[in-house]
Short mmCIF file of C-alpha atoms in Angstrom, two decimals:
data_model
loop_
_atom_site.label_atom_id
_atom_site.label_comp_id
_atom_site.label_asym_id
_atom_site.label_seq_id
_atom_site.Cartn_x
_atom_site.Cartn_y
_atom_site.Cartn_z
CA UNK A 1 32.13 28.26 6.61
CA UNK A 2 31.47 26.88 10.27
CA UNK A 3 29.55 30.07 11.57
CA UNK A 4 27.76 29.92 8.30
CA UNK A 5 26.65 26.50 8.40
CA UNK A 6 25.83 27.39 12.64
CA UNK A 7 24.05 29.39 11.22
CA UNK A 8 21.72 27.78 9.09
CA UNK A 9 21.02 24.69 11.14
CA UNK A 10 19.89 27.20 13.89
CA UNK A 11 17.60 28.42 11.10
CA UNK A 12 16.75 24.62 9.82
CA UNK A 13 16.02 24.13 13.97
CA UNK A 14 13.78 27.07 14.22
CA UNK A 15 11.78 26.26 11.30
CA UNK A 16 10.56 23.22 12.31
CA UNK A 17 9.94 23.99 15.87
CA UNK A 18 7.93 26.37 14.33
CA UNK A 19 6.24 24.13 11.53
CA UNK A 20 5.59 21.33 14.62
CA UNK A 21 3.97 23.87 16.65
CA UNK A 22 1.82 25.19 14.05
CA UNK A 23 0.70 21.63 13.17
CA UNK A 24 0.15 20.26 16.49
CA UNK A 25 -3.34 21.47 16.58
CA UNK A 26 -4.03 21.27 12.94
CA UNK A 27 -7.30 19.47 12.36
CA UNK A 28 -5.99 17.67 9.57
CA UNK A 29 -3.17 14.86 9.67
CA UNK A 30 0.25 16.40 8.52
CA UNK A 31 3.60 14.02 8.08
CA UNK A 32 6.94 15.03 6.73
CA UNK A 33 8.60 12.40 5.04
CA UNK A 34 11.90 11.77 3.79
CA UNK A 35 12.70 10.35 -0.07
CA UNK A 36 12.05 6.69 1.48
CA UNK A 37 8.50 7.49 2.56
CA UNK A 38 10.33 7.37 6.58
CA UNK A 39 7.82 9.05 8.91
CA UNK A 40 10.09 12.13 10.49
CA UNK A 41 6.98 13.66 11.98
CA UNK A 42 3.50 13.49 12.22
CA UNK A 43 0.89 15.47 14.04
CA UNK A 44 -1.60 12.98 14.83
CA UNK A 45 -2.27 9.19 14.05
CA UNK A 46 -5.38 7.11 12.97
CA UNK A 47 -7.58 5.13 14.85
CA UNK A 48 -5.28 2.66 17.61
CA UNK A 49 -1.63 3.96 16.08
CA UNK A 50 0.74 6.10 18.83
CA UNK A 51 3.35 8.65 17.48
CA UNK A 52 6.04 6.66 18.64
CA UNK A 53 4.69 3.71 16.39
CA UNK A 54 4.70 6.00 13.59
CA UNK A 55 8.04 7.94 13.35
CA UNK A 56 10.07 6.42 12.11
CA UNK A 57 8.56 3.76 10.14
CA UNK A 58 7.75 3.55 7.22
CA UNK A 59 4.66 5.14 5.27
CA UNK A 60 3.71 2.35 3.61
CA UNK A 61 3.51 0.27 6.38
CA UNK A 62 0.04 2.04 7.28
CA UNK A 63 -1.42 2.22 4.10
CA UNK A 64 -3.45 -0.07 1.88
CA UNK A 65 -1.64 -2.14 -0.15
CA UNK A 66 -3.17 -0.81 -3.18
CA UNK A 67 -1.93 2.73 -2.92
CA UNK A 68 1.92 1.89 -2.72
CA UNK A 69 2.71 2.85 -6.36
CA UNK A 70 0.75 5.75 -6.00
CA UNK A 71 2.37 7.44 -2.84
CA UNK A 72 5.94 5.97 -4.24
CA UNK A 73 4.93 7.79 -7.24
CA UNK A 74 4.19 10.54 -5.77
CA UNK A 75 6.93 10.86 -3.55
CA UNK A 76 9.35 10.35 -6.25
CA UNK A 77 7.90 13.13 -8.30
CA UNK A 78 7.76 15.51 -5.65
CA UNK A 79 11.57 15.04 -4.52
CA UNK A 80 12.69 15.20 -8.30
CA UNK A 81 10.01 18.13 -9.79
CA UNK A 82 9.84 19.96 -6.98
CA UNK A 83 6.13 20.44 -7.70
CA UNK A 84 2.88 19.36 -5.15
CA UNK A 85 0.87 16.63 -5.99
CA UNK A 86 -2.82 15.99 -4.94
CA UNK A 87 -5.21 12.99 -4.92
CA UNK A 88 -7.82 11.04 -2.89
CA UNK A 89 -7.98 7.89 -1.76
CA UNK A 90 -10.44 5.66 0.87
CA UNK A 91 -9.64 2.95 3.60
CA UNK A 92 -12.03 0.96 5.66
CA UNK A 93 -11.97 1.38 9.38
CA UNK A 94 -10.22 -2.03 11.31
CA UNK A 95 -13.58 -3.60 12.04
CA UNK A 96 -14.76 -2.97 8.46
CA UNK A 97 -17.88 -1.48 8.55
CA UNK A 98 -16.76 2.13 7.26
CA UNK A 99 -15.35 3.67 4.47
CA UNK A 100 -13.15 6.40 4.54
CA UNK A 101 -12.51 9.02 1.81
CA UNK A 102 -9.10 10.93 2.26
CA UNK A 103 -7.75 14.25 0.15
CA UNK A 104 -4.08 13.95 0.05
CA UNK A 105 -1.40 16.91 -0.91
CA UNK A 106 1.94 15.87 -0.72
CA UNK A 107 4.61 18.94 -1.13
CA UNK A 108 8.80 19.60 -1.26
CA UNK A 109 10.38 21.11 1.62
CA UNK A 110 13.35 22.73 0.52
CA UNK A 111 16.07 24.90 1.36
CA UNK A 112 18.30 26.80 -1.43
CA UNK A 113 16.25 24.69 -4.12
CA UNK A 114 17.00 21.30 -2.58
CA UNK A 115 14.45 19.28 -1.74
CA UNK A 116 15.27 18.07 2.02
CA UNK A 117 11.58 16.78 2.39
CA UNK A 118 8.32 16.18 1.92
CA UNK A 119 4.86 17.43 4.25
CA UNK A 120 2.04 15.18 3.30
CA UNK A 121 -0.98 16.65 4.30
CA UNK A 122 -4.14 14.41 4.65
CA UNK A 123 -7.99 15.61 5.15
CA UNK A 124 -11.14 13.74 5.84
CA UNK A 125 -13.69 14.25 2.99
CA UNK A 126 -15.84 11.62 3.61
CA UNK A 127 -18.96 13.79 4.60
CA UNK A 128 -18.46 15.72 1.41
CA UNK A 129 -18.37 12.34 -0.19
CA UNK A 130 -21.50 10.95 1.51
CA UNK A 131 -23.19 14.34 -0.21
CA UNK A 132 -22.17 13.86 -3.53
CA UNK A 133 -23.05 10.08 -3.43
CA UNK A 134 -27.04 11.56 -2.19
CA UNK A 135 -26.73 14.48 -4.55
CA UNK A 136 -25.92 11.87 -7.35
CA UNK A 137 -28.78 9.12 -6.03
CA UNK A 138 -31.37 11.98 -5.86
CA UNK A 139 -30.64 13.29 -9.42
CA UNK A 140 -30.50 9.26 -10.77
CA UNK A 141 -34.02 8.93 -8.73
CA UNK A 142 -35.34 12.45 -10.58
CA UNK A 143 -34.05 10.34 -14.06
CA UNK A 144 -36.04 7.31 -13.29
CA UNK A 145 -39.35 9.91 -12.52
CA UNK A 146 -38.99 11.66 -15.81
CA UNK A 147 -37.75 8.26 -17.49
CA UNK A 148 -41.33 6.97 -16.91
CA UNK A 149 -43.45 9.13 -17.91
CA UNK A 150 -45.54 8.98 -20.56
CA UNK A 151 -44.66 12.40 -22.09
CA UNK A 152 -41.82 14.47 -23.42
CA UNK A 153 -40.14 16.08 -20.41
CA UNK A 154 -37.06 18.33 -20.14
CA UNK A 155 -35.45 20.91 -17.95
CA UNK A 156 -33.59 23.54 -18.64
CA UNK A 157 -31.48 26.51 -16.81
CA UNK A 158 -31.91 29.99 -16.82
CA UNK A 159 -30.04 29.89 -20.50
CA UNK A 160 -32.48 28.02 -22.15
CA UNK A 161 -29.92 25.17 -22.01
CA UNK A 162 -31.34 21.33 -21.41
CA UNK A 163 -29.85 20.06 -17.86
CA UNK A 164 -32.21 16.78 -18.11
CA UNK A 165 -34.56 15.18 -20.84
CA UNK A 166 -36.49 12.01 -20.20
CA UNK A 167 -36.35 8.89 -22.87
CA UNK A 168 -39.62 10.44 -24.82
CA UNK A 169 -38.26 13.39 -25.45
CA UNK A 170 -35.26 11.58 -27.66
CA UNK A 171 -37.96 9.57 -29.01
CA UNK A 172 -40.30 12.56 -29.96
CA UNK A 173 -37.34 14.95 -31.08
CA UNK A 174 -34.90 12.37 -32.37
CA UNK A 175 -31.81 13.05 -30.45
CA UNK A 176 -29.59 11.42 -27.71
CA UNK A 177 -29.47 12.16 -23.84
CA UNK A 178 -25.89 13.47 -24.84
CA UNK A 179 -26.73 15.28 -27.99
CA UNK A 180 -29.89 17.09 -25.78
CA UNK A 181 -27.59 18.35 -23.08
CA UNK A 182 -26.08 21.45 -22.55
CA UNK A 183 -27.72 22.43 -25.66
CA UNK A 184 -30.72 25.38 -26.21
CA UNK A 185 -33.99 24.05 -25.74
CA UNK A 186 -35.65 25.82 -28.58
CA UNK A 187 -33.09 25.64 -30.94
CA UNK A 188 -33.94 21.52 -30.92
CA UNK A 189 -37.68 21.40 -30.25
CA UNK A 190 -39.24 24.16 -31.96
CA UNK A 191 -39.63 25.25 -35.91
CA UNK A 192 -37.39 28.13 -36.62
CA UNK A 193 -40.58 30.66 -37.18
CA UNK A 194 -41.04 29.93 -33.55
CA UNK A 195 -37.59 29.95 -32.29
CA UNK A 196 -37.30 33.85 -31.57
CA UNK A 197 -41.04 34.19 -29.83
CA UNK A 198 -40.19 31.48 -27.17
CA UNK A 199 -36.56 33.05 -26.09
CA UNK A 200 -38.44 36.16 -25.91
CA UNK A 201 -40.94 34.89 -24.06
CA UNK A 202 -38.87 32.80 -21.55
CA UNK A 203 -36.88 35.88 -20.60
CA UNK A 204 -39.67 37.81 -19.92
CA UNK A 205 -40.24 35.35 -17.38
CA UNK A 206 -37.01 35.50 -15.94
CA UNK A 207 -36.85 38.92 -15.52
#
């Protein structure tokens, strides 16, 4: 039982030499954490912290208040599912004037089925949030353009399916934004002699 359990603490050892030298240069902020949300390691720190502040302390004592119960949660269904869980989250920088978007994973460590640990893993996804916030201002911008206009205006994808409709178009073919979308073009504006023609027609173009 002694060389056996030798044994595998020179294996628990080796692993997370390993694991620490792998992470060291990861771009991304890894911690492992114990049930209590203890900082046992961490790779690198944000903004002013050091590593030594850090281990050892307590998770929560760098986060926003507002995301305790969801990290606690978290934690506590990692160490008792066994199973990763994912979300994302944003803090402002210490003089204010930025916001920060975050992707967190949080996953068990374990060894014969026990959960010893967990690694949080933490990216920076505020670029690809920055995008999606233009992306979404552009389309709302396209939505005012076809909004005011004075005629029915819709477009569609390369299915025939409505992606955007302006107001007159409800008004002219009696339907809502929601009931217009994602449904075939034709199949809503035209007579049903006509339906057949303009598909035809439309993929012709396509082609």
């Amino acid at each position: 039982f002694f060389i056996q359990h030798n044994v595998k603490t020179k294996e628990i050892r080796e692993s997370k030499q390993k694991f620490r030298s792998f992470t060291e240069y990861a771009p991304d902020y890894i911690s492992q954490l114990d049930r209590n949300g203890t900082i046992t390691f961490i790779n690198r720190t944000f903004e002013d912290v050091e590593k030594v502040e850090a281990i050892g302390s307590s998770i929560y004592k760098w986060l926003p208040d507002q995301y305790h119960t969801k990290v606690r949660s978290s934690l506590r269904t990692v160490f008792e599912t066994n199973e990763p869980v994912s979300f994302e989250h944003h803090t402002s920088t210490k003089d204010q004037n930025e916001v920060r978007w975050y992707s967190t994973d949080i996953g068990p460590v374990t060894i014969d089925g026990e959960v010893l640990s967990a690694i949080c893993i933490t990216r920076n996804i505020t670029r690809g949030k920055l995008t999606e916030a233009a992306i979404q201002k552009e389309k709302e911008k396209a939505q005012n353009y076809f909004d005011v206009a004075g005629v029915m205006l819709m477009a569609i994808d390369t299915n025939q399916n409505i992606i955007m409709a302006n107001v007159k178009a409800c008004e002219v073919l009696g339907y809502s934004k929601e009931e217009l979308i994602g449904n075939n073009c034709y199949d809503l504006s035209l007579p049903p002699s006509m339906i057949d023609e303009a598909k035809k027609s439309f993929a012709k173009i396509m082609a």
